[in-house]
XYZ file of N, CA and C in Angstrom:
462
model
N -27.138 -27.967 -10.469
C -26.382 -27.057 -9.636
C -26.574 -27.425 -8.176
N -25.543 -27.082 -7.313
C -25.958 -27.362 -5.729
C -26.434 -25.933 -5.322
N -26.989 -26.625 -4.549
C -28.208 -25.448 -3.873
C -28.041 -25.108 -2.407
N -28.191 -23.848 -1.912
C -27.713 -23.464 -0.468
C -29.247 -22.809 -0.122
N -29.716 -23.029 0.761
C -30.893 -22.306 0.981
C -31.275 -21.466 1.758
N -31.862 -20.444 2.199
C -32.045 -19.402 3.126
C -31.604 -19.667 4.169
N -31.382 -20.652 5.125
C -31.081 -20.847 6.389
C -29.348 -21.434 6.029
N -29.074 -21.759 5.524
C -27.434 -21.727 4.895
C -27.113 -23.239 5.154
N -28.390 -24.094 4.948
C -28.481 -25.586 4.621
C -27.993 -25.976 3.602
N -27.463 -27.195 3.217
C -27.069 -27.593 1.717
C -28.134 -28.705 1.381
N -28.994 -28.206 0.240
C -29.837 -28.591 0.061
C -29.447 -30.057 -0.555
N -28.236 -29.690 -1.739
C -27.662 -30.945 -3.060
C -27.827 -30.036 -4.223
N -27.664 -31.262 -4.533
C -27.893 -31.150 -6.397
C -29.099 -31.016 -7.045
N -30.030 -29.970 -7.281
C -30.757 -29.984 -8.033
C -31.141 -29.133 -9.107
N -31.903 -29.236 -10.021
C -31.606 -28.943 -11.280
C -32.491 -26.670 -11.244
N -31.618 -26.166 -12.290
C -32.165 -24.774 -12.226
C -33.779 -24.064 -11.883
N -34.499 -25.417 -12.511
C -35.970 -24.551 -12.743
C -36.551 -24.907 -10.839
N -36.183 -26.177 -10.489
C -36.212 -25.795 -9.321
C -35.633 -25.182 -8.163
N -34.514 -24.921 -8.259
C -33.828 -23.754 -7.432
C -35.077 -22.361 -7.872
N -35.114 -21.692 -8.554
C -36.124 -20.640 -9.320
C -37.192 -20.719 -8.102
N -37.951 -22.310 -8.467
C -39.264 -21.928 -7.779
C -38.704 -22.107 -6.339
N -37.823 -22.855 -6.024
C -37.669 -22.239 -4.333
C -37.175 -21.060 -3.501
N -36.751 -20.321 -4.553
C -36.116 -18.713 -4.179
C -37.452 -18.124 -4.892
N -38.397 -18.141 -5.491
C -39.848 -17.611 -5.832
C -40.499 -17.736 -4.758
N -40.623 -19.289 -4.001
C -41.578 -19.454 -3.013
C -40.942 -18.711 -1.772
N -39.776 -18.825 -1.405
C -39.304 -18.219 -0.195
C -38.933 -16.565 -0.095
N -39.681 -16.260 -1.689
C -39.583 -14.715 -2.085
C -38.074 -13.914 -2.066
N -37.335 -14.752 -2.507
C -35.674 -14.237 -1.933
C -35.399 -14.372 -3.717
N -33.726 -14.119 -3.762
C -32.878 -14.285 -5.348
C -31.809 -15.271 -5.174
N -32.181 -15.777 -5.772
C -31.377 -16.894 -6.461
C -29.788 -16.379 -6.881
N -28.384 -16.401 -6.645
C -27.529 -16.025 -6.421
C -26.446 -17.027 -6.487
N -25.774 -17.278 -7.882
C -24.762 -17.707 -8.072
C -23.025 -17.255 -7.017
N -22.897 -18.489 -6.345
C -22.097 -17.762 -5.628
C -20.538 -18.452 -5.936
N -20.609 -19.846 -6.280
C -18.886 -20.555 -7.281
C -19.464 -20.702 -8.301
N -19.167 -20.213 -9.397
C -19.713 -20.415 -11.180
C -18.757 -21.552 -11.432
N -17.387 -21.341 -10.981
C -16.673 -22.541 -11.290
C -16.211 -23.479 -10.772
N -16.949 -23.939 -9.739
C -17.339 -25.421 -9.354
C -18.184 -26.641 -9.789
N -17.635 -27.193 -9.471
C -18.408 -28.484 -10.634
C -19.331 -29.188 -9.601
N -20.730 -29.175 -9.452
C -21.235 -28.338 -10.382
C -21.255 -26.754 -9.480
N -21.495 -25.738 -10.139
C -21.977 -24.633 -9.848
C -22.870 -24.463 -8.263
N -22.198 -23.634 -7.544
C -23.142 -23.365 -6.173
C -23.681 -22.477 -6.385
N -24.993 -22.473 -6.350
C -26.086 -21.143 -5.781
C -26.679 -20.942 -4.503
N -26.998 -20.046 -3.901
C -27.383 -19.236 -2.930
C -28.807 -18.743 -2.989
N -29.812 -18.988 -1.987
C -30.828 -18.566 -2.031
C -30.806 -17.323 -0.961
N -31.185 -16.144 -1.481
C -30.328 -14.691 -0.489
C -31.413 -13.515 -0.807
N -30.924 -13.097 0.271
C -31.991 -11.184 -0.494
C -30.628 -10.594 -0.931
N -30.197 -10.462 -2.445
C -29.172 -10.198 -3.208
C -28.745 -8.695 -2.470
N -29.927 -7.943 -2.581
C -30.031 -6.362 -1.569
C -29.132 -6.095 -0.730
N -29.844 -7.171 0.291
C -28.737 -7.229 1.870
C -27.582 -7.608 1.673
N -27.209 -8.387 0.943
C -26.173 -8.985 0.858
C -24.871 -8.297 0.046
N -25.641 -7.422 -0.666
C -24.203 -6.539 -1.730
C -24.051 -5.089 -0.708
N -25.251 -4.946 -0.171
C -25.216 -3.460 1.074
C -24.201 -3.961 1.790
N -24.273 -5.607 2.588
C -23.278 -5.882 3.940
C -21.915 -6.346 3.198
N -21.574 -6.940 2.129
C -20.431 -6.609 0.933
C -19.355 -4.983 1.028
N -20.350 -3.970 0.869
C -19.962 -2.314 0.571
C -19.536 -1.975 1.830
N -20.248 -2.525 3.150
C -20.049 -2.020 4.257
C -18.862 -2.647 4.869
N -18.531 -4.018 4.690
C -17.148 -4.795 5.058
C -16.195 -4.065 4.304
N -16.111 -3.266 2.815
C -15.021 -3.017 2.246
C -14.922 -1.469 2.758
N -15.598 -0.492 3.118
C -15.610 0.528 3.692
C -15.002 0.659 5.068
N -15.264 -0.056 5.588
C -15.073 -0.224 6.726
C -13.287 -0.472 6.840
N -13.034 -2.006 5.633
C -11.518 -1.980 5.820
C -11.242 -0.715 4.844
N -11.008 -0.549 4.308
C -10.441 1.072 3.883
C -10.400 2.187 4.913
N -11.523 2.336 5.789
C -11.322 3.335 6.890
C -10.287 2.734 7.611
N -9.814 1.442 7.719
C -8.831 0.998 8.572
C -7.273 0.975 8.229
N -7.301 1.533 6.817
C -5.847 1.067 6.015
C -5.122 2.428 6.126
N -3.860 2.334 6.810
C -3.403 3.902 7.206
C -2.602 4.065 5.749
N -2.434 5.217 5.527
C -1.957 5.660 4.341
C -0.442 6.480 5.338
N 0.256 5.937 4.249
C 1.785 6.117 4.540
C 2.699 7.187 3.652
N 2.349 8.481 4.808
C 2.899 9.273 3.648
C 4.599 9.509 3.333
N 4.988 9.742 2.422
C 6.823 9.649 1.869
C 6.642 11.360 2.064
N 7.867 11.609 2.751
C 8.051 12.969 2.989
C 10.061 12.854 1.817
N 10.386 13.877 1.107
C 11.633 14.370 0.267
C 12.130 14.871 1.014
N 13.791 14.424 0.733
C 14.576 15.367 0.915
C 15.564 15.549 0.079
N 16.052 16.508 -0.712
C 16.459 16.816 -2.019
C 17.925 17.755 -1.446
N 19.161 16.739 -2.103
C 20.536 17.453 -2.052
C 21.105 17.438 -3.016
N 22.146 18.149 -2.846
C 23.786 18.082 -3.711
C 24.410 17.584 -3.453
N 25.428 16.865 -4.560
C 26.550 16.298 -3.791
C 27.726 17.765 -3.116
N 27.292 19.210 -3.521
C 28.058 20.203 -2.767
C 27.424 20.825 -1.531
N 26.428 20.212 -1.349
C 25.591 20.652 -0.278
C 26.517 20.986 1.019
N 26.508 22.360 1.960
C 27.414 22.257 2.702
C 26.776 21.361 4.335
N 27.903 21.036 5.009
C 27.266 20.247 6.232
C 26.029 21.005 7.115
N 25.948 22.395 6.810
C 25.001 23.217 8.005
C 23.891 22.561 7.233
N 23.652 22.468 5.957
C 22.539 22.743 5.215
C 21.839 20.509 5.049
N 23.006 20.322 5.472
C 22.602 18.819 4.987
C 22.295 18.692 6.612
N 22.655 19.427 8.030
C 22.225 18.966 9.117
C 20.259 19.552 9.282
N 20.047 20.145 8.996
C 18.738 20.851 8.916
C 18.298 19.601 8.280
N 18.569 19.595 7.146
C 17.369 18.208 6.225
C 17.552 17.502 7.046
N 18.721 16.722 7.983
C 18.247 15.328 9.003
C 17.380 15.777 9.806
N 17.526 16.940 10.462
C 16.542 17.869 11.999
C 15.140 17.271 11.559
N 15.110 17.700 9.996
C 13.686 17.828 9.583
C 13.104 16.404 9.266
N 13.989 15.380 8.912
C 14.058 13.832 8.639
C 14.083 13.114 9.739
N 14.450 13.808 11.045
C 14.362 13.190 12.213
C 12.317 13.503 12.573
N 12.659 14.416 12.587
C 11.089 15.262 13.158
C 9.849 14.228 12.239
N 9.931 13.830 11.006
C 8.638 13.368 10.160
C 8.998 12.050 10.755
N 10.583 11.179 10.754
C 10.517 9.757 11.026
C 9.921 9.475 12.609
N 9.816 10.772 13.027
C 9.505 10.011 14.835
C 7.718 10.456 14.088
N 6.696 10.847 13.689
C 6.137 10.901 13.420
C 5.160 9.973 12.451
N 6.070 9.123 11.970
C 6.097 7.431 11.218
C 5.750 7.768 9.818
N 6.104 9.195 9.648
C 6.415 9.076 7.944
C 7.738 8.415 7.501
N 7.470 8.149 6.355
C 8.447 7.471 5.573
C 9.814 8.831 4.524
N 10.865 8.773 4.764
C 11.531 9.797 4.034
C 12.454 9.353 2.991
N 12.313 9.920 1.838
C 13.066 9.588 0.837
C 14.465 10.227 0.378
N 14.987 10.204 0.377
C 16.179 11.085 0.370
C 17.218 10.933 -1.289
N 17.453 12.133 -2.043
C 17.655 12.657 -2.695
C 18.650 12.697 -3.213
N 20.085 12.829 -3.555
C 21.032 13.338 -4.143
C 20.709 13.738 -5.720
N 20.754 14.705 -6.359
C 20.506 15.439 -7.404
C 22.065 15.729 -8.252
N 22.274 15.035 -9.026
C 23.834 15.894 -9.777
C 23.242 16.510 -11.013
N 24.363 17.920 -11.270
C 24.316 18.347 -12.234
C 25.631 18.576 -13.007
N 25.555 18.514 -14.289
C 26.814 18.278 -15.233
C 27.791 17.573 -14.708
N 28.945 17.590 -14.107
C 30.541 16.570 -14.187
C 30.137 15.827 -12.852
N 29.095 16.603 -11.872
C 29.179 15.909 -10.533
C 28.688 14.370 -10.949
N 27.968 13.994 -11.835
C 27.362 12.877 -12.161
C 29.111 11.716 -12.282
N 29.609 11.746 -12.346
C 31.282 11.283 -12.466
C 31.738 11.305 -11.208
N 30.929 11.738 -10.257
C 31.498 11.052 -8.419
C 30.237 11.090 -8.098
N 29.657 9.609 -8.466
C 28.614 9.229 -7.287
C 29.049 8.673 -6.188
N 30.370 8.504 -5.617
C 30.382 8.143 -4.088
C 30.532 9.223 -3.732
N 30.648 10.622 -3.819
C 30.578 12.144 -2.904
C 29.201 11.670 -2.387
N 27.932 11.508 -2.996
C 26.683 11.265 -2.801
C 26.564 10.351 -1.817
N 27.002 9.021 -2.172
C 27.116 7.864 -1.464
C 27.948 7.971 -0.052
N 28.622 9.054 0.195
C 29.042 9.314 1.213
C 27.956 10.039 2.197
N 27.456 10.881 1.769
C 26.739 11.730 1.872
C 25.336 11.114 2.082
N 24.767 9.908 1.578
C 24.172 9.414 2.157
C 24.597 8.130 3.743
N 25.608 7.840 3.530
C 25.940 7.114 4.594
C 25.996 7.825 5.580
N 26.168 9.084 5.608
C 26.271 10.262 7.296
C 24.949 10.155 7.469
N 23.673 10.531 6.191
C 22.811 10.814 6.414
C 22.005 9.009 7.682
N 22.290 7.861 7.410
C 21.941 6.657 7.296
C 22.857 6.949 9.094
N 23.723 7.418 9.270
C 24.581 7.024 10.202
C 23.475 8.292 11.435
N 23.148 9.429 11.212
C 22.926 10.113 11.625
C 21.220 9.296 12.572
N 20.963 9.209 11.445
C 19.448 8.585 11.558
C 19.106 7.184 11.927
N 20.569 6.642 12.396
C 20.604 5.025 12.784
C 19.300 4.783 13.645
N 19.319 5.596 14.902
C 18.830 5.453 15.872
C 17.109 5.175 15.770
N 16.394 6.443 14.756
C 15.510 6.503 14.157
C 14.748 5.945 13.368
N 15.584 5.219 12.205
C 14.966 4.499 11.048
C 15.843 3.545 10.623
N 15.377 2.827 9.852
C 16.263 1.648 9.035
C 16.249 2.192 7.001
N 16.916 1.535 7.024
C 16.812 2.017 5.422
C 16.263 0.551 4.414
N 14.956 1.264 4.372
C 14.298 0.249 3.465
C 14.714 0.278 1.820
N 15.117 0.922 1.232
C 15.495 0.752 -0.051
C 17.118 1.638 -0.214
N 18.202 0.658 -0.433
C 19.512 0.724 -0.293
C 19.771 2.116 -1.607
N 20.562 3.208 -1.492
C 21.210 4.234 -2.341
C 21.295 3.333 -3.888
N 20.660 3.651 -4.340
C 20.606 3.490 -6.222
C 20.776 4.607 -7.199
N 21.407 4.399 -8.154
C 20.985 5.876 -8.897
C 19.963 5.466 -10.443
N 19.502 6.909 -10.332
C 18.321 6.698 -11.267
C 18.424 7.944 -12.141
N 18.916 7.806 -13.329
C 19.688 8.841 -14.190
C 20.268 9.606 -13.241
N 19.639 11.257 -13.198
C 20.674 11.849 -13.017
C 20.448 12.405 -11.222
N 20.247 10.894 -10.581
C 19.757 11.607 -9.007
C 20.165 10.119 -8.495
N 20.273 9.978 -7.407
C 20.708 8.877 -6.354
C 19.563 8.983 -5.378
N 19.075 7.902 -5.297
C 17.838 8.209 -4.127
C 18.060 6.670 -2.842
N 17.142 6.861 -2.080
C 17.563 5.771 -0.953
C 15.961 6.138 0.022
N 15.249 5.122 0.414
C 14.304 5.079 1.245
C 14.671 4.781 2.691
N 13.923 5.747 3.474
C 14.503 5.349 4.912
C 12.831 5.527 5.456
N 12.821 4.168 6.679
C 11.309 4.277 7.259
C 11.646 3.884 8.649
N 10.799 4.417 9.582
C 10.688 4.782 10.675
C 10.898 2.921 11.563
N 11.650 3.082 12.766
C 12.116 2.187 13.762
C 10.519 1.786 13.975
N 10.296 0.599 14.084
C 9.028 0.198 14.843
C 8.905 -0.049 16.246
């Protein structure tokens, strides 16, 4: 196996029982670090410190990873215009805020037989909100609802 030694020297190639006694003598662990390299690298390490400063690099990026929340907005294709201007008010207000909004069309019984009422209805919504957001995932329908992702202008 090749051997790395406390000071992060490359020792070479030498065989297991002595790697052992030189992580024995230098009181440290012996620490496979490429299993599948030919041959095999080990690490002479305090295994301890080394999985603690491991936990603390991945903690650390997780405290850094912003979580992106999707805010709904759920219509009809009879929805009247007062009621579809409020859901943008409120789609304006979360996108300047850098949530992400998903937006809705819902049919029930025959309305499912005019999905462009919807598709209209999302294009005001898309036209309204130009200024604001872009539309990351284009109007699809998904059984019995039409949905469309819109995320905030950078």
């Amino acid at each position: 196996m090749r051997l790395v030694d406390e000071t992060g020297t490359n020792v070479g190639v030498v065989t297991l029982e002595e790697a052992r006694e030189r992580a024995e003598k230098a009181n440290l662990d012996l620490v496979e670090v490429a299993p599948n390299a030919r041959p095999p690298v080990c690490r002479i390490m305090d295994y301890g410190k080394f999985s603690y400063e491991r936990d603390k690099k991945e903690r650390e990026a997780r405290k850094n990873q912003k979580q992106v929340d999707i805010k709904t907005i759920q219509l009809r294709p009879g929805t009247a215009d007062f009621h579809r201007d409020i859901n943008v008010r409120k789609a304006e207000r979360w996108l300047s805020k850098g949530k992400k909004v998903k937006v809705v069309f819902r049919f029930r019984s025959r309305e499912i037989h005019y999905p462009e009422i919807a598709r209209e209805g999302m294009e005001r919504i898309i036209e309204d909100l130009s200024e604001l957001a872009v539309v990351e995932q284009q109007p699809t329908m998904e059984g019995w609802s039409m949905t469309m992702m819109l995320a905030p202008n950078k």
